[in-house]
mmCIF file of C-alpha atoms in Angstrom:
data_model
loop_
_atom_site.group_PDB
_atom_site.id
_atom_site.type_symbol
_atom_site.label_atom_id
_atom_site.label_comp_id
_atom_site.label_asym_id
_atom_site.label_seq_id
_atom_site.Cartn_x
_atom_site.Cartn_y
_atom_site.Cartn_z
ATOM 1 C CA MET A 1 -125.381 231.191 61.211
ATOM 2 C CA LYS A 2 -129.115 230.666 60.367
ATOM 3 C CA LYS A 3 -127.990 227.639 58.087
ATOM 4 C CA ILE A 4 -126.186 226.034 61.173
ATOM 5 C CA PHE A 5 -129.134 226.851 63.349
ATOM 6 C CA TYR A 6 -131.697 225.060 61.218
ATOM 7 C CA LEU A 7 -129.235 222.252 60.681
ATOM 8 C CA SER A 8 -128.911 221.716 64.547
ATOM 9 C CA ARG A 9 -132.743 221.739 64.741
ATOM 10 C CA SER A 10 -133.132 219.232 62.034
ATOM 11 C CA VAL A 11 -130.664 216.692 63.654
ATOM 12 C CA PHE A 12 -132.907 216.084 66.820
ATOM 13 C CA ASP A 13 -136.738 216.756 67.199
ATOM 14 C CA LYS A 14 -136.575 217.885 70.794
ATOM 15 C CA ALA A 15 -140.406 217.852 71.272
ATOM 16 C CA LYS A 16 -140.488 214.219 69.830
ATOM 17 C CA ILE A 17 -137.511 213.075 72.174
ATOM 18 C CA LEU A 18 -139.292 214.546 75.131
ATOM 19 C CA ASN A 19 -142.691 212.770 74.145
ATOM 20 C CA ASP A 20 -140.976 209.413 73.727
ATOM 21 C CA LEU A 21 -139.091 209.819 76.990
ATOM 22 C CA ASP A 22 -142.345 210.497 78.885
ATOM 23 C CA ILE A 23 -143.995 207.453 77.278
ATOM 24 C CA LEU A 24 -141.093 205.212 78.391
ATOM 25 C CA LYS A 25 -140.939 206.509 81.822
ATOM 26 C CA ASN A 26 -144.753 206.105 82.168
ATOM 27 C CA GLU A 27 -144.331 202.414 81.004
ATOM 28 C CA GLN A 28 -141.748 201.999 83.976
ATOM 29 C CA LEU A 29 -144.491 202.983 86.517
ATOM 30 C CA GLN A 30 -147.090 200.392 85.242
ATOM 31 C CA ASP A 31 -147.800 197.471 87.533
ATOM 32 C CA GLY A 32 -145.717 194.313 86.668
ATOM 33 C CA PHE A 33 -143.375 196.246 84.443
ATOM 34 C CA TYR A 34 -140.231 194.845 86.334
ATOM 35 C CA LEU A 35 -141.356 191.364 85.973
ATOM 36 C CA ASN A 36 -140.465 191.344 82.292
ATOM 37 C CA GLN A 37 -136.633 191.718 82.609
ATOM 38 C CA PRO A 38 -136.113 191.709 78.742
ATOM 39 C CA ARG A 39 -138.392 194.582 78.434
ATOM 40 C CA VAL A 40 -136.817 196.371 81.452
ATOM 41 C CA LEU A 41 -133.271 196.169 79.833
ATOM 42 C CA GLU A 42 -134.814 197.388 76.526
ATOM 43 C CA VAL A 43 -136.667 200.301 77.975
ATOM 44 C CA GLY A 44 -133.779 201.384 80.152
ATOM 45 C CA LYS A 45 -131.477 201.419 77.130
ATOM 46 C CA LYS A 46 -133.927 203.442 75.198
ATOM 47 C CA ILE A 47 -134.183 206.036 77.942
ATOM 48 C CA LYS A 48 -130.496 206.239 78.242
ATOM 49 C CA HIS A 49 -130.199 206.711 74.500
ATOM 50 C CA LEU A 50 -132.902 209.615 74.612
ATOM 51 C CA GLU A 51 -131.321 211.347 77.535
ATOM 52 C CA ASN A 52 -127.906 211.223 75.700
ATOM 53 C CA LYS A 53 -129.588 212.876 72.683
ATOM 54 C CA LEU A 54 -131.087 215.640 74.907
ATOM 55 C CA ALA A 55 -127.719 216.352 76.459
ATOM 56 C CA LEU A 56 -126.106 216.572 73.056
ATOM 57 C CA LEU A 57 -128.841 218.887 71.919
ATOM 58 C CA ALA A 58 -128.305 221.063 75.053
ATOM 59 C CA LYS A 59 -124.625 221.092 74.167
ATOM 60 C CA LEU A 60 -125.416 222.376 70.590
ATOM 61 C CA GLU A 61 -127.701 224.923 71.899
ATOM 62 C CA THR A 62 -124.897 226.255 74.213
ATOM 63 C CA LEU A 63 -122.384 226.295 71.437
ATOM 64 C CA LEU A 64 -124.950 228.155 69.103
ATOM 65 C CA SER A 65 -125.470 230.737 71.852
ATOM 66 C CA ASP A 66 -121.732 231.263 72.350
ATOM 67 C CA ALA A 67 -121.229 231.748 68.685
ATOM 68 C CA TRP A 68 -124.126 234.135 68.366
ATOM 69 C CA GLY A 69 -122.839 236.066 71.252
ATOM 70 C CA TYR A 70 -119.406 236.575 69.546
ATOM 71 C CA VAL A 71 -121.176 237.506 66.362
ATOM 72 C CA GLU A 72 -123.281 240.393 68.123
ATOM 73 C CA LEU A 73 -120.250 241.559 70.085
ATOM 74 C CA SER A 74 -118.086 241.645 66.906
ATOM 75 C CA GLU A 75 -120.788 243.886 65.204
ATOM 76 C CA GLU A 76 -120.809 246.141 68.166
ATOM 77 C CA VAL A 77 -116.939 246.426 68.278
ATOM 78 C CA LYS A 78 -116.603 246.693 64.433
ATOM 79 C CA ASP A 79 -112.800 246.640 64.385
ATOM 80 C CA GLY A 80 -112.277 243.139 63.331
ATOM 81 C CA SER A 81 -110.630 242.200 66.603
ATOM 82 C CA LEU A 82 -113.127 239.372 67.313
ATOM 83 C CA ASP A 83 -113.016 237.921 63.845
ATOM 84 C CA SER A 84 -110.934 234.970 64.721
ATOM 85 C CA GLU A 85 -113.226 234.070 67.891
ATOM 86 C CA VAL A 86 -116.272 234.175 65.527
ATOM 87 C CA GLU A 87 -114.631 231.894 63.024
ATOM 88 C CA ASP A 88 -113.454 229.427 65.719
ATOM 89 C CA SER A 89 -116.811 229.276 67.449
ATOM 90 C CA LEU A 90 -118.689 228.721 64.116
ATOM 91 C CA HIS A 91 -116.202 226.045 63.096
ATOM 92 C CA ILE A 92 -116.654 224.271 66.513
ATOM 93 C CA LEU A 93 -120.404 224.419 66.122
ATOM 94 C CA GLU A 94 -120.550 223.261 62.582
ATOM 95 C CA ARG A 95 -118.130 220.269 63.356
ATOM 96 C CA GLU A 96 -120.359 219.348 66.461
ATOM 97 C CA VAL A 97 -123.648 219.434 64.324
ATOM 98 C CA GLY A 98 -122.009 217.369 61.842
ATOM 99 C CA ASP A 99 -120.911 214.839 64.432
ATOM 100 C CA ALA A 100 -124.619 214.872 65.637
ATOM 101 C CA LYS A 101 -125.828 214.228 62.155
ATOM 102 C CA ILE A 102 -123.732 211.072 61.973
ATOM 103 C CA GLN A 103 -125.461 209.731 65.023
ATOM 104 C CA THR A 104 -128.821 209.776 63.129
ATOM 105 C CA LEU A 105 -127.248 207.432 60.544
ATOM 106 C CA LEU A 106 -126.956 204.726 63.329
ATOM 107 C CA SER A 107 -130.229 202.846 62.407
ATOM 108 C CA GLY A 108 -128.951 199.355 62.380
ATOM 109 C CA LYS A 109 -130.590 196.647 64.611
ATOM 110 C CA TYR A 110 -127.684 196.523 66.972
ATOM 111 C CA ASP A 111 -126.123 199.933 66.558
ATOM 112 C CA GLY A 112 -127.242 200.987 70.075
ATOM 113 C CA ASN A 113 -125.501 198.041 71.704
ATOM 114 C CA ASP A 114 -122.352 197.763 73.523
ATOM 115 C CA ALA A 115 -119.382 196.343 71.530
ATOM 116 C CA ILE A 116 -116.971 193.374 71.848
ATOM 117 C CA ILE A 117 -113.651 193.881 70.141
ATOM 118 C CA THR A 118 -110.942 191.354 69.468
ATOM 119 C CA ILE A 119 -107.629 192.172 68.225
ATOM 120 C CA HIS A 120 -105.329 189.536 66.679
ATOM 121 C CA ALA A 121 -101.624 189.954 65.719
ATOM 122 C CA GLY A 122 -100.897 188.784 62.366
ATOM 123 C CA ALA A 123 -97.711 186.812 61.286
ATOM 124 C CA GLY A 124 -94.496 188.641 61.974
ATOM 125 C CA GLY A 125 -93.580 187.759 65.608
ATOM 126 C CA THR A 126 -92.773 190.622 68.055
ATOM 127 C CA GLU A 127 -93.303 193.367 65.450
ATOM 128 C CA ALA A 128 -96.973 192.157 64.545
ATOM 129 C CA GLN A 129 -97.505 191.627 68.381
ATOM 130 C CA ASP A 130 -96.435 195.150 69.097
ATOM 131 C CA TRP A 131 -98.753 196.616 66.345
ATOM 132 C CA ALA A 132 -101.719 194.636 68.031
ATOM 133 C CA ASP A 133 -100.756 196.311 71.336
ATOM 134 C CA MET A 134 -100.605 199.861 69.457
ATOM 135 C CA LEU A 135 -104.104 199.281 68.024
ATOM 136 C CA ASN A 136 -105.300 198.382 71.475
ATOM 137 C CA ARG A 137 -104.011 201.569 72.893
ATOM 138 C CA MET A 138 -105.513 203.518 70.165
ATOM 139 C CA TYR A 139 -108.884 202.104 70.644
ATOM 140 C CA LYS A 140 -108.684 202.776 74.501
ATOM 141 C CA MET A 141 -107.761 206.272 74.046
ATOM 142 C CA TYR A 142 -110.785 206.715 71.501
ATOM 143 C CA CYS A 143 -113.003 205.238 74.176
ATOM 144 C CA GLU A 144 -111.680 207.543 76.932
ATOM 145 C CA LYS A 145 -112.300 210.658 74.440
ATOM 146 C CA HIS A 146 -116.004 209.404 74.148
ATOM 147 C CA SER A 147 -116.626 208.440 77.740
ATOM 148 C CA TYR A 148 -116.984 204.683 76.879
ATOM 149 C CA SER A 149 -115.987 202.216 79.584
ATOM 150 C CA ILE A 150 -113.813 199.164 78.835
ATOM 151 C CA LYS A 151 -113.731 195.826 80.431
ATOM 152 C CA ILE A 152 -110.984 193.324 79.450
ATOM 153 C CA LEU A 153 -112.442 189.721 78.825
ATOM 154 C CA ASP A 154 -109.280 188.027 77.523
ATOM 155 C CA VAL A 155 -105.727 188.743 76.838
ATOM 156 C CA LEU A 156 -102.656 186.748 75.370
ATOM 157 C CA PRO A 157 -99.420 188.630 75.946
ATOM 158 C CA GLY A 158 -96.718 188.599 73.116
ATOM 159 C CA ASP A 159 -93.588 186.571 73.460
ATOM 160 C CA GLU A 160 -91.272 189.580 74.010
ATOM 161 C CA ALA A 161 -93.490 192.603 73.816
ATOM 162 C CA GLY A 162 -97.083 193.589 72.729
ATOM 163 C CA LEU A 163 -100.040 191.239 72.453
ATOM 164 C CA LYS A 164 -100.823 188.152 70.507
ATOM 165 C CA GLY A 165 -104.478 188.933 71.194
ATOM 166 C CA ILE A 166 -106.961 190.691 73.218
ATOM 167 C CA THR A 167 -110.598 190.865 73.737
ATOM 168 C CA PHE A 168 -112.533 193.741 75.510
ATOM 169 C CA GLU A 169 -116.098 195.025 75.926
ATOM 170 C CA VAL A 170 -116.874 198.593 75.129
ATOM 171 C CA SER A 171 -119.814 199.971 76.973
ATOM 172 C CA GLY A 172 -121.554 203.282 75.907
ATOM 173 C CA ASP A 173 -124.227 204.910 73.649
ATOM 174 C CA ASN A 174 -123.995 203.492 70.184
ATOM 175 C CA ALA A 175 -120.624 201.831 70.877
ATOM 176 C CA TYR A 176 -121.205 199.060 68.315
ATOM 177 C CA GLY A 177 -122.745 201.517 65.874
ATOM 178 C CA PHE A 178 -119.574 203.424 65.650
ATOM 179 C CA LEU A 179 -116.983 200.767 66.334
ATOM 180 C CA LYS A 180 -118.181 198.429 63.683
ATOM 181 C CA ALA A 181 -116.326 200.762 61.194
ATOM 182 C CA GLU A 182 -113.021 199.301 62.559
ATOM 183 C CA LYS A 183 -113.679 195.689 61.653
ATOM 184 C CA GLY A 184 -111.107 194.374 59.156
ATOM 185 C CA VAL A 185 -107.311 194.041 58.737
ATOM 186 C CA HIS A 186 -105.037 197.035 59.711
ATOM 187 C CA ARG A 187 -101.627 197.439 58.151
ATOM 188 C CA LEU A 188 -98.662 199.136 59.551
ATOM 189 C CA VAL A 189 -95.473 200.160 57.663
ATOM 190 C CA ARG A 190 -92.536 201.514 59.819
ATOM 191 C CA ILE A 191 -88.951 201.224 60.704
ATOM 192 C CA SER A 192 -89.014 198.421 63.303
ATOM 193 C CA PRO A 193 -87.626 199.207 66.702
ATOM 194 C CA PHE A 194 -87.037 195.431 67.184
ATOM 195 C CA ASP A 195 -84.803 195.294 63.926
ATOM 196 C CA SER A 196 -81.172 196.112 64.796
ATOM 197 C CA ASN A 197 -80.561 196.893 61.060
ATOM 198 C CA ALA A 198 -83.379 199.482 61.261
ATOM 199 C CA ARG A 199 -85.222 198.011 58.174
ATOM 200 C CA ARG A 200 -88.535 198.847 57.135
ATOM 201 C CA HIS A 201 -91.229 196.253 58.070
ATOM 202 C CA THR A 202 -94.868 195.672 57.217
ATOM 203 C CA SER A 203 -97.183 194.258 59.788
ATOM 204 C CA PHE A 204 -100.862 193.223 60.074
ATOM 205 C CA ALA A 205 -103.395 192.912 62.772
ATOM 206 C CA SER A 206 -106.998 191.919 62.499
ATOM 207 C CA VAL A 207 -109.892 193.646 64.370
ATOM 208 C CA GLU A 208 -113.159 191.881 65.037
ATOM 209 C CA VAL A 209 -115.984 193.958 66.277
ATOM 210 C CA MET A 210 -119.462 192.327 67.245
ATOM 211 C CA PRO A 211 -122.435 193.738 69.213
ATOM 212 C CA LYS A 212 -122.950 192.561 72.796
ATOM 213 C CA ILE A 213 -126.164 190.759 72.823
ATOM 214 C CA GLU A 214 -128.105 191.229 76.057
ATOM 215 C CA GLU A 215 -130.910 188.790 75.276
ATOM 216 C CA LYS A 216 -130.360 185.393 73.897
ATOM 217 C CA PRO A 217 -131.237 185.584 70.116
ATOM 218 C CA ASN A 218 -133.361 182.972 68.401
ATOM 219 C CA ILE A 219 -130.331 180.722 67.802
ATOM 220 C CA GLU A 220 -130.095 177.105 69.051
ATOM 221 C CA ILE A 221 -126.779 175.965 70.378
ATOM 222 C CA ARG A 222 -126.755 172.340 71.319
ATOM 223 C CA PRO A 223 -124.352 171.099 74.213
ATOM 224 C CA GLU A 224 -122.857 168.501 71.775
ATOM 225 C CA GLU A 225 -121.797 171.443 69.320
ATOM 226 C CA LEU A 226 -119.450 172.918 71.918
ATOM 227 C CA LYS A 227 -115.882 171.969 72.879
ATOM 228 C CA ILE A 228 -115.169 173.526 76.326
ATOM 229 C CA ASP A 229 -111.536 173.826 77.666
ATOM 230 C CA THR A 230 -110.344 175.319 80.823
ATOM 231 C CA TYR A 231 -106.957 176.800 81.547
ATOM 232 C CA ARG A 232 -105.036 179.009 84.014
ATOM 233 C CA SER A 233 -105.432 182.943 83.456
ATOM 234 C CA SER A 234 -102.389 184.514 81.771
ATOM 235 C CA GLY A 235 -103.193 188.238 82.664
ATOM 236 C CA ALA A 236 -103.618 190.408 85.659
ATOM 237 C CA GLY A 237 -106.332 189.199 88.024
ATOM 238 C CA GLY A 238 -105.152 189.003 91.667
ATOM 239 C CA GLN A 239 -104.545 185.774 93.645
ATOM 240 C CA ASN A 240 -106.574 183.350 91.427
ATOM 241 C CA VAL A 241 -104.158 183.810 88.612
ATOM 242 C CA ASN A 242 -102.178 180.753 87.731
ATOM 243 C CA LYS A 243 -103.508 178.871 90.777
ATOM 244 C CA THR A 244 -106.949 177.632 89.399
ATOM 245 C CA GLU A 245 -108.088 176.778 85.894
ATOM 246 C CA SER A 246 -110.728 179.384 85.955
ATOM 247 C CA ALA A 247 -110.228 180.688 82.360
ATOM 248 C CA VAL A 248 -112.657 179.170 79.713
ATOM 249 C CA ARG A 249 -112.395 178.649 76.083
ATOM 250 C CA ILE A 250 -115.350 177.560 74.028
ATOM 251 C CA THR A 251 -115.195 176.251 70.440
ATOM 252 C CA HIS A 252 -118.496 176.115 68.387
ATOM 253 C CA ILE A 253 -117.740 173.085 66.316
ATOM 254 C CA PRO A 254 -120.222 173.653 63.435
ATOM 255 C CA THR A 255 -118.746 177.216 62.637
ATOM 256 C CA GLY A 256 -115.231 176.946 64.218
ATOM 257 C CA ILE A 257 -115.901 180.077 66.143
ATOM 258 C CA VAL A 258 -113.716 180.348 69.325
ATOM 259 C CA VAL A 259 -114.226 182.515 72.318
ATOM 260 C CA ALA A 260 -112.312 182.776 75.448
ATOM 261 C CA CYS A 261 -112.626 184.591 78.834
ATOM 262 C CA GLN A 262 -110.370 184.688 81.804
ATOM 263 C CA VAL A 263 -111.367 187.910 83.522
ATOM 264 C CA GLU A 264 -114.053 186.582 85.961
ATOM 265 C CA ARG A 265 -113.009 185.116 89.281
ATOM 266 C CA SER A 266 -114.804 181.707 88.716
ATOM 267 C CA GLN A 267 -115.014 179.198 85.863
ATOM 268 C CA VAL A 268 -118.866 179.430 85.920
ATOM 269 C CA GLN A 269 -118.835 183.336 85.385
ATOM 270 C CA ASN A 270 -116.113 182.979 82.639
ATOM 271 C CA LYS A 271 -118.242 180.272 80.939
ATOM 272 C CA GLU A 272 -121.313 182.523 81.109
ATOM 273 C CA THR A 273 -119.331 185.488 79.324
ATOM 274 C CA CYS A 274 -118.034 182.955 76.754
ATOM 275 C CA MET A 275 -121.667 181.948 75.883
ATOM 276 C CA GLN A 276 -122.854 185.524 75.630
ATOM 277 C CA MET A 277 -119.782 186.404 73.292
ATOM 278 C CA LEU A 278 -120.532 183.103 71.241
ATOM 279 C CA TYR A 279 -124.169 184.255 70.787
ATOM 280 C CA SER A 280 -122.877 187.714 69.693
ATOM 281 C CA LYS A 281 -120.553 186.112 67.219
ATOM 282 C CA LEU A 282 -123.277 183.966 65.728
ATOM 283 C CA VAL A 283 -125.681 186.872 65.440
ATOM 284 C CA GLU A 284 -122.783 188.888 63.641
ATOM 285 C CA LYS A 285 -122.189 185.946 61.408
ATOM 286 C CA GLU A 286 -125.902 185.806 60.463
ATOM 287 C CA GLU A 287 -125.855 189.603 59.759
ATOM 288 C CA ALA A 288 -122.828 189.351 57.569
ATOM 289 C CA GLU A 289 -124.479 186.534 55.616
ATOM 290 C CA GLU A 290 -127.739 188.599 55.133
ATOM 291 C CA MET A 291 -125.517 191.591 53.976
ATOM 292 C CA GLU A 292 -123.772 189.443 51.448
ATOM 293 C CA ARG A 293 -127.106 187.996 50.170
ATOM 294 C CA LEU A 294 -128.469 191.532 49.697
ATOM 295 C CA ALA A 295 -125.292 192.836 48.000
ATOM 296 C CA SER A 296 -125.659 189.682 45.587
ATOM 297 C CA ILE A 297 -129.260 190.707 44.867
ATOM 298 C CA ARG A 298 -128.365 194.174 44.107
ATOM 299 C CA GLY A 299 -125.611 192.963 41.732
ATOM 300 C CA GLU A 300 -122.772 194.583 43.796
ATOM 301 C CA ILE A 301 -119.506 193.460 42.601
ATOM 302 C CA LYS A 302 -117.492 193.793 45.764
ATOM 303 C CA LYS A 303 -117.658 190.762 48.158
ATOM 304 C CA ILE A 304 -118.195 191.519 51.743
ATOM 305 C CA GLU A 305 -115.277 189.764 53.488
ATOM 306 C CA TRP A 306 -114.441 189.449 57.304
ATOM 307 C CA GLY A 307 -110.639 189.654 56.590
ATOM 308 C CA SER A 308 -110.584 192.513 54.140
ATOM 309 C CA GLN A 309 -107.754 195.219 54.652
ATOM 310 C CA ILE A 310 -109.446 198.427 55.498
ATOM 311 C CA ARG A 311 -106.697 200.905 56.611
ATOM 312 C CA SER A 312 -102.903 201.464 56.209
ATOM 313 C CA TYR A 313 -100.755 203.399 58.811
ATOM 314 C CA VAL A 314 -97.610 204.457 57.156
ATOM 315 C CA PHE A 315 -94.836 205.863 59.511
ATOM 316 C CA CYS A 316 -91.997 205.627 57.061
ATOM 317 C CA PRO A 317 -90.784 206.789 54.485
ATOM 318 C CA TYR A 318 -93.812 209.421 54.913
ATOM 319 C CA THR A 319 -96.613 209.627 57.501
ATOM 320 C CA LEU A 320 -100.134 208.917 56.374
ATOM 321 C CA VAL A 321 -103.056 206.994 57.694
ATOM 322 C CA LYS A 322 -105.467 205.995 54.681
ATOM 323 C CA ASP A 323 -108.688 204.168 54.817
ATOM 324 C CA HIS A 324 -109.113 201.953 51.708
ATOM 325 C CA ARG A 325 -112.823 201.808 51.768
ATOM 326 C CA THR A 326 -113.496 205.565 51.678
ATOM 327 C CA GLY A 327 -110.410 207.106 50.573
ATOM 328 C CA PHE A 328 -110.201 209.402 53.713
ATOM 329 C CA GLU A 329 -106.612 209.985 54.868
ATOM 330 C CA ASP A 330 -104.872 211.993 57.546
ATOM 331 C CA SER A 331 -101.100 212.721 57.598
ATOM 332 C CA ASN A 332 -101.152 213.242 61.409
ATOM 333 C CA VAL A 333 -100.259 209.644 62.298
ATOM 334 C CA SER A 334 -99.479 210.581 66.001
ATOM 335 C CA ALA A 335 -102.975 211.952 66.599
ATOM 336 C CA VAL A 336 -104.558 209.027 65.023
ATOM 337 C CA MET A 337 -102.761 206.586 67.231
ATOM 338 C CA ASP A 338 -103.738 208.763 70.120
ATOM 339 C CA GLY A 339 -107.389 207.888 69.379
ATOM 340 C CA ASN A 340 -108.498 210.456 66.911
ATOM 341 C CA ILE A 341 -110.235 208.144 64.624
ATOM 342 C CA GLN A 342 -113.736 209.661 64.501
ATOM 343 C CA GLU A 343 -113.536 211.199 61.116
ATOM 344 C CA PHE A 344 -112.514 207.724 59.635
ATOM 345 C CA ILE A 345 -115.420 206.162 61.294
ATOM 346 C CA ASN A 346 -117.756 208.987 60.170
ATOM 347 C CA GLU A 347 -116.784 208.651 56.494
ATOM 348 C CA TYR A 348 -117.324 204.910 56.748
ATOM 349 C CA LEU A 349 -120.890 205.492 58.107
ATOM 350 C CA LYS A 350 -121.654 208.036 55.377
ATOM 351 C CA LYS A 351 -120.705 205.524 52.714
ATOM 352 C CA LEU A 352 -122.470 202.604 54.487
ATOM 353 C CA TYR A 353 -125.822 204.373 54.840
#
């Protein structure tokens, strides 16, 4: 119990958090503060992050108090009837403290940002498109469990079922810091429900994760470098769908990066969202190149690749989800597909940092 107590206190320095919060809130009261919008956004995000830390610390303190109460009561009763309650409360507390410690690993430049996720179905027609939709559902359920909000930016339905592709924004504390662990190729092995002969199929889908960049980074994008196409929306969107070419697709010619948005009501708004996504992708590309450069300097053998296969989901002939980067695995495929992927993310972050 004492070990867990000191562990929980070591995760967050409450006095420092409160002091930092006071400094930021006092800054908001200074004359002319709201004239500097980039700073307003930065301070607001920092305040929210610190307040979330305080809420998490309060939760840990409550769990600690509950566990201590069970221990004291068990010692008074002395008949072993509360042993299971004591063990359960300690297990929950230790797990929550462990999750909290993971948050302290999120020290990357953009870890505190919102995330933009794009899922692409691989080759394989309907089976692969259904797999893309299954991953989409898995991430949505993960977001629900962690109180993250989702905004769909672009969607391309499958021919018969599923999705050819989808892009959505995830908003919440450390959204990018956690979800960047999902970037890569995801492999599915199962008996296909679309195969009348009930044969086993292997399907692939790629997941791209990039930080949402609130402020324009120091990256120059010239108008002549852009190819801008407009088209009619294909997803749900009310009376404007299929009546006006409000959807926008932008191709950055020098890099070949393509972004698209159809969720907004006007072409102008969709173009603004596309440009924000393009800046985010260019920043992510720079970050990946820098990581590759540092890996080369350190003499690491493994090359950092965008399209590397990171995880396999086997439904048949046995059930197992295995992360190829960390070796972590879980035989409860149903739970994983219901959004229980935090342990996979945690193991990746431990290895990354």
